[in-house]
Amino acid sequence: MNEILDNLYWIEELLPPGLEAIPKHGGMAYFMDQKMVLILVEERNGTNEHKGVVYPFEIWNGAIFPIEYKKQSAFFLKYSFLENHPANRDWLYIPANTDSFEEEVRQMIREINKHNPLLGTPVKFKAPPKEKTAEAKPKKKAAPKAVKTDKKRENKFLLAMVSKPKK
């Protein structure tokens, strides 16, 4: 099912049946109940730099757990091994090069299997483009701008009237 993942394929076997898997973010994203609950990424070049900041782990090689930023403190209390992913503040991350990677991932997969409501970020759908209908009202035309008159000519005329000798 998965050509993108080589070393992390075993994680997919731990997931509950019925999850949708879609290639996303350079790896595989897994969806449950209209929420993205897991992203598995394996990047071969092992970059650990993002926006000029160097991190002590490879940022695109491991398991990403999307959790809304407001709800992350509950997971940090229970799972101290989770890291904030530098690319997105709603992602918690377990780098694949940690010593206890397999056990840490198994603990988080248990949360997915329990259908923990705190886990996952809602899927954002793009709204379909609005179709223009013939019934739509045409836009009103803007009122024409007032034409500026030549003030020099007007002032000259008024001065001529004022300075005219009275009979």
XYZ file of N, CA and C in Angstrom:
501
model
N 0.822 -1.194 0.000
C 0.000 0.000 0.000
C 0.860 1.250 0.000
N 2.080 1.135 0.480
C 2.875 2.313 0.710
C 4.243 2.220 0.060
N 4.463 2.964 -1.014
C 5.773 2.990 -1.641
C 6.646 4.071 -1.026
N 6.036 5.046 -0.342
C 6.771 6.180 0.201
C 7.574 5.770 1.436
N 7.039 4.880 2.244
C 7.679 4.501 3.496
C 8.409 3.173 3.352
N 9.645 3.152 3.779
C 10.407 1.910 3.782
C 10.603 1.413 5.213
N 11.248 2.226 6.029
C 11.576 1.817 7.394
C 10.426 1.997 8.379
N 9.459 2.840 8.059
C 8.361 3.112 8.993
C 7.080 2.371 8.627
N 7.167 1.449 7.699
C 5.980 0.723 7.244
C 5.332 -0.076 8.375
N 6.105 -0.545 9.335
C 5.578 -1.347 10.442
C 4.564 -0.567 11.277
N 4.672 0.759 11.285
C 3.734 1.580 12.068
C 2.332 1.476 11.493
N 2.240 1.405 10.170
C 0.933 1.320 9.517
C 0.175 0.065 9.960
N 0.895 -1.007 10.246
C 0.259 -2.249 10.675
C -0.348 -2.137 12.078
N 0.124 -1.191 12.887
C -0.404 -0.997 14.243
C -1.676 -0.159 14.257
N -1.949 0.548 13.169
C -3.100 1.453 13.117
C -4.405 0.680 13.020
N -5.491 1.256 13.527
C -6.782 0.568 13.441
C -7.257 0.490 11.993
N -8.049 -0.521 11.656
C -8.554 -0.615 10.285
C -9.519 0.533 9.991
N -9.571 0.920 8.742
C -10.505 1.962 8.333
C -9.908 3.351 8.240
N -8.637 3.502 8.562
C -8.002 4.806 8.411
C -7.701 5.057 6.938
N -7.893 6.282 6.507
C -7.542 6.649 5.135
C -6.091 7.087 5.105
N -5.350 6.619 4.113
C -3.953 7.015 3.948
C -3.814 7.788 2.642
N -3.246 8.991 2.733
C -3.080 9.856 1.569
C -1.663 10.414 1.595
N -0.948 10.371 0.462
C 0.379 10.997 0.431
C 0.260 12.501 0.693
N 1.015 12.976 1.671
C 0.932 14.391 2.040
C 2.186 14.771 2.817
N 2.654 15.990 2.650
C 3.805 16.534 3.377
C 5.059 15.670 3.201
N 5.223 15.076 2.044
C 6.405 14.268 1.779
C 6.369 12.902 2.429
N 5.244 12.486 2.932
C 5.099 11.182 3.572
C 3.682 10.690 3.396
N 3.192 9.949 4.374
C 1.819 9.454 4.337
C 1.059 10.039 5.519
N -0.101 10.614 5.209
C -0.973 11.160 6.248
C -2.136 10.197 6.450
N -2.525 10.005 7.688
C -3.599 9.079 8.034
C -4.744 9.862 8.676
N -5.963 9.577 8.199
C -7.148 10.320 8.614
C -8.153 9.390 9.284
N -8.778 9.908 10.360
C -9.803 9.164 11.075
C -10.872 10.166 11.518
N -12.119 9.889 11.187
C -13.242 10.740 11.589
C -13.036 12.198 11.176
N -12.655 12.421 9.929
C -12.448 13.763 9.375
C -11.329 14.532 10.071
N -10.386 13.806 10.678
C -9.238 14.436 11.323
C -7.966 13.761 10.846
N -6.911 14.555 10.650
C -5.604 13.998 10.349
C -4.969 13.644 11.692
N -4.661 12.354 11.897
C -4.175 11.897 13.199
C -2.700 11.503 13.198
N -2.115 11.284 12.024
C -0.725 10.833 11.974
C -0.131 11.154 10.613
N 1.142 11.560 10.621
C 1.902 11.723 9.382
C 3.224 10.994 9.588
N 3.514 10.059 8.704
C 4.795 9.360 8.740
C 5.664 9.908 7.613
N 6.851 10.382 7.958
C 7.755 10.949 6.949
C 9.118 10.280 7.052
N 9.680 10.007 5.883
C 11.028 9.448 5.787
C 11.761 10.215 4.703
N 12.637 11.090 5.109
C 13.434 11.822 4.130
C 14.853 11.284 4.189
N 15.371 11.004 3.026
C 16.673 10.336 2.955
C 17.851 11.262 3.295
N 17.752 12.562 2.990
C 18.923 13.425 3.170
C 19.147 13.846 4.621
N 18.187 13.646 5.487
C 18.388 13.883 6.912
C 18.629 15.335 7.292
N 17.834 16.249 6.787
C 18.012 17.656 7.131
C 17.539 17.922 8.557
N 18.271 18.773 9.246
C 17.866 19.154 10.594
C 17.796 20.670 10.731
N 17.628 21.354 9.613
C 17.547 22.814 9.610
C 16.221 23.251 9.015
N 15.604 24.237 9.664
C 14.345 24.796 9.162
C 14.354 26.294 9.428
N 14.209 27.074 8.370
C 14.188 28.544 8.443
C 15.400 29.085 9.195
N 16.563 28.529 8.902
C 17.803 29.023 9.488
C 18.112 28.524 10.882
N 17.231 27.739 11.478
C 17.454 27.209 12.827
C 17.841 25.740 12.702
N 18.909 25.347 13.389
C 19.370 23.959 13.374
C 18.816 23.251 14.612
N 18.214 22.088 14.395
C 17.605 21.308 15.476
C 18.451 20.069 15.751
N 18.384 19.520 16.970
C 19.203 18.347 17.301
C 18.647 17.033 16.748
N 17.657 17.109 15.870
C 17.060 15.906 15.281
C 16.717 16.194 13.824
N 16.571 15.107 13.047
C 16.139 15.239 11.653
C 14.659 15.599 11.660
N 14.299 16.683 10.972
C 12.920 17.160 11.092
C 11.948 16.474 10.141
N 12.432 15.737 9.164
C 11.524 15.055 8.228
C 11.795 13.554 8.206
N 12.040 12.970 9.360
C 12.246 11.531 9.456
C 11.693 11.056 10.800
N 10.413 10.647 10.786
C 9.802 10.195 12.024
C 8.290 10.203 11.944
N 7.663 10.299 13.097
C 6.204 10.273 13.198
C 5.717 11.626 13.714
N 4.784 12.219 12.974
C 4.198 13.508 13.337
C 2.759 13.252 13.778
N 2.413 13.793 14.929
C 1.055 13.654 15.453
C 0.409 15.035 15.481
N -0.519 15.302 14.547
C -1.192 16.601 14.535
C -2.144 16.726 15.726
N -1.889 17.711 16.560
C -2.715 17.986 17.736
C -2.855 19.499 17.818
N -4.083 19.978 17.942
C -4.290 21.420 18.008
C -3.455 22.015 19.137
N -2.895 23.177 18.872
C -1.961 23.819 19.795
C -2.537 23.960 21.206
N -3.811 24.281 21.306
C -4.455 24.484 22.613
C -4.522 23.197 23.431
N -4.520 22.055 22.759
C -4.698 20.764 23.435
C -3.378 20.038 23.697
N -2.265 20.620 23.267
C -0.988 19.918 23.348
C -0.484 19.725 24.774
N -0.843 20.609 25.680
C -0.319 20.496 27.045
C -0.728 19.171 27.696
N -1.914 18.667 27.359
C -2.351 17.376 27.907
C -1.426 16.251 27.448
N -0.957 16.329 26.216
C -0.058 15.290 25.710
C 1.352 15.459 26.264
N 1.805 16.698 26.445
C 3.137 16.912 27.010
C 3.219 16.397 28.447
N 2.129 16.505 29.202
C 2.132 15.997 30.576
C 2.257 14.478 30.608
N 1.582 13.821 29.689
C 1.571 12.360 29.671
C 2.763 11.776 28.914
N 3.172 12.445 27.825
C 4.250 11.940 26.963
C 5.330 13.007 26.841
N 6.295 12.960 27.727
C 7.344 13.986 27.752
C 8.330 13.861 26.591
N 8.303 12.759 25.871
C 9.238 12.552 24.769
C 8.841 13.296 23.496
N 7.635 13.835 23.430
C 7.176 14.527 22.223
C 7.907 15.854 22.048
N 8.206 16.173 20.797
C 8.856 17.437 20.437
C 7.879 18.263 19.625
N 7.984 19.579 19.708
C 7.239 20.430 18.787
C 7.934 20.373 17.437
N 7.163 20.188 16.374
C 7.765 20.167 15.042
C 7.959 21.606 14.578
N 9.140 21.925 14.031
C 9.402 23.310 13.646
C 8.566 23.817 12.474
N 8.051 22.936 11.637
C 7.324 23.380 10.446
C 5.895 23.807 10.747
N 5.292 23.281 11.820
C 3.896 23.588 12.111
C 3.685 23.494 13.622
N 3.100 24.513 14.209
C 2.937 24.512 15.666
C 1.873 23.533 16.139
N 1.045 23.027 15.230
C 0.023 22.044 15.594
C 0.533 20.604 15.483
N 1.819 20.417 15.273
C 2.370 19.076 15.119
C 3.295 18.750 16.283
N 3.106 17.567 16.851
C 4.056 17.015 17.806
C 4.790 15.886 17.097
N 6.058 15.701 17.428
C 6.940 14.892 16.593
C 7.770 13.939 17.437
N 7.960 12.748 16.890
C 8.903 11.791 17.466
C 9.934 11.502 16.379
N 11.171 11.983 16.537
C 12.205 11.711 15.529
C 12.549 10.224 15.493
N 12.787 9.706 14.293
C 13.064 8.274 14.127
C 14.424 7.872 14.679
N 15.321 8.827 14.879
C 16.661 8.462 15.338
C 16.788 8.427 16.864
N 15.673 8.519 17.598
C 15.745 8.388 19.059
C 15.862 6.910 19.436
N 16.438 6.653 20.599
C 16.686 5.271 21.031
C 15.399 4.487 21.270
N 14.396 5.122 21.832
C 13.159 4.415 22.172
C 12.022 4.771 21.210
N 12.348 4.996 19.948
C 11.364 5.423 18.948
C 10.187 4.458 18.851
N 10.468 3.159 18.763
C 9.399 2.174 18.572
C 8.412 2.175 19.741
N 8.914 2.208 20.957
C 8.031 2.194 22.128
C 7.223 3.485 22.224
N 7.852 4.617 21.922
C 7.150 5.902 21.969
C 6.033 5.957 20.933
N 6.305 5.448 19.733
C 5.278 5.433 18.684
C 4.139 4.506 19.086
N 4.458 3.362 19.670
C 3.408 2.431 20.108
C 2.484 3.092 21.144
N 3.045 3.883 22.038
C 2.224 4.579 23.036
C 1.266 5.562 22.363
N 1.755 6.282 21.373
C 0.897 7.252 20.680
C -0.138 6.545 19.799
N 0.236 5.402 19.208
C -0.717 4.638 18.392
C -1.859 4.121 19.277
N -1.558 3.797 20.538
C -2.622 3.395 21.470
C -3.648 4.513 21.637
N -3.187 5.756 21.656
C -4.112 6.901 21.753
C -4.992 6.987 20.505
N -4.415 6.709 19.340
C -5.203 6.705 18.099
C -6.238 5.585 18.156
N -5.820 4.400 18.613
C -6.739 3.259 18.708
C -7.872 3.507 19.704
N -7.613 4.311 20.738
C -8.647 4.653 21.723
C -9.591 5.737 21.203
N -9.290 6.288 20.036
C -10.065 7.408 19.466
C -10.059 8.609 20.412
N -8.892 8.943 20.919
C -8.739 10.087 21.812
C -9.217 11.351 21.094
N -10.220 12.054 21.639
C -10.762 13.230 20.947
C -9.783 14.399 20.873
N -8.748 14.406 21.703
C -7.761 15.482 21.657
C -6.784 15.315 20.501
N -6.686 14.103 19.989
C -5.711 13.799 18.949
C -6.266 14.124 17.573
N -5.462 14.775 16.756
C -5.847 15.059 15.377
C -6.242 16.509 15.162
N -6.078 16.935 13.925
C -6.524 18.272 13.529
C -7.579 18.113 12.450
N -8.635 18.928 12.498
C -9.710 18.803 11.506
C -9.204 19.055 10.093
N -9.787 18.330 9.161
C -9.433 18.495 7.754
C -10.098 19.767 7.254
N -9.326 20.597 6.569
C -9.868 21.832 6.008
C -10.154 21.602 4.535
N -11.403 21.774 4.172
C -11.802 21.601 2.781
C -11.863 22.956 2.106
N -11.442 22.990 0.858
C -11.565 24.217 0.082
C -13.007 24.351 -0.369
N -13.529 25.544 -0.261
C -14.896 25.798 -0.711
C -14.926 25.762 -2.233
N -15.988 25.200 -2.813
C -16.060 25.174 -4.277
C -16.160 26.599 -4.809
N -15.587 26.845 -5.979
C -15.642 28.203 -6.522
C -17.078 28.605 -6.825
N -17.378 29.853 -6.568
C -18.731 30.348 -6.809
C -18.939 30.514 -8.305
N -20.079 30.040 -8.759
C -20.405 30.162 -10.172
C -21.170 31.457 -10.394
N -20.835 32.117 -11.494
C -21.546 33.342 -11.834
C -22.845 32.957 -12.521
N -23.931 33.534 -12.059
C -25.232 33.225 -12.638
C -25.741 34.427 -13.413
N -26.629 34.149 -14.348
C -27.207 35.224 -15.157
C -28.129 36.087 -14.313
N -28.648 35.533 -13.231
C -29.562 36.264 -12.370
C -28.846 37.258 -11.463
N -27.548 37.154 -11.394
C -26.802 38.045 -10.518
C -26.985 39.490 -10.973
N -27.146 40.355 -10.004
C -27.357 41.764 -10.322
C -26.045 42.384 -10.790
N -26.117 43.171 -11.860
C -24.889 43.846 -12.292
C -24.507 44.918 -11.275
N -23.241 45.185 -11.184
C -22.767 46.194 -10.250
C -23.221 47.566 -10.712
N -23.532 48.402 -9.745
C -23.935 49.764 -10.065
C -22.716 50.539 -10.541
N -22.953 51.370 -11.540
C -21.863 52.200 -12.036
C -21.632 53.338 -11.059
N -20.399 53.700 -10.897
C -20.054 54.792 -10.006
C -20.538 56.106 -10.609
N -20.937 57.013 -9.739
C -21.399 58.321 -10.208
C -20.234 59.040 -10.876
N -20.509 59.755 -11.962
C -19.412 60.458 -12.636
C -18.817 61.519 -11.715
N -17.531 61.692 -11.841
C -16.840 62.669 -11.016
C -17.194 64.076 -11.493
N -17.260 64.986 -10.547
C -17.555 66.380 -10.889
C -16.387 66.947 -11.688
N -16.722 67.653 -12.746
C -15.688 68.233 -13.600
C -15.214 69.525 -12.958
N -13.911 69.652 -12.824
C -13.361 70.870 -12.252
C -13.388 71.966 -13.319
N -13.867 73.111 -12.929
C -13.885 74.234 -13.874
C -12.572 74.984 -13.781
N -12.304 75.751 -14.813
C -11.079 76.533 -14.854
C -11.258 77.735 -13.933
N -10.649 77.719 -12.769
C -10.820 78.770 -11.765
C -10.231 80.100 -12.230
N -9.190 80.053 -13.031
C -8.588 81.305 -13.491
C -9.587 82.095 -14.320
N -10.267 81.420 -15.210
C -11.248 82.117 -16.057
C -12.396 82.650 -15.214
N -12.835 81.831 -14.238
C -13.940 82.251 -13.380
C -13.550 83.464 -12.542
N -12.345 83.435 -11.944
C -11.875 84.556 -11.126
C -11.708 85.825 -11.962
N -11.197 85.672 -13.166
C -11.003 86.828 -14.053
C -12.351 87.464 -14.377
N -13.356 86.649 -14.631
C -14.694 87.158 -14.938
C -15.275 87.904 -13.744
N -15.144 87.328 -12.541
C -15.684 87.966 -11.344
C -14.971 89.284 -11.044
N -13.661 89.316 -11.214
C -12.913 90.557 -11.000
C -13.318 91.626 -12.003
N -13.582 91.193 -13.214
C -14.016 92.155 -14.238
C -15.365 92.739 -13.863
N -16.238 91.954 -13.288
C -17.556 92.434 -12.893
C -17.448 93.424 -11.732
N -16.575 93.124 -10.797
C -16.428 93.960 -9.614
C -15.732 95.276 -9.963
N -14.726 95.196 -10.802
C -13.947 96.391 -11.113
C -14.574 97.240 -12.213
N -15.686 96.860 -12.746
C -16.365 97.619 -13.791
C -16.863 98.942 -13.196
N -16.628 100.025 -13.898
C -17.127 101.302 -13.368
C -18.651 101.330 -13.380
N -19.222 101.871 -12.340
C -20.675 101.950 -12.228
C -21.161 103.169 -12.980
N -22.241 103.089 -13.633
C -22.780 104.197 -14.410
C -23.768 104.983 -13.654
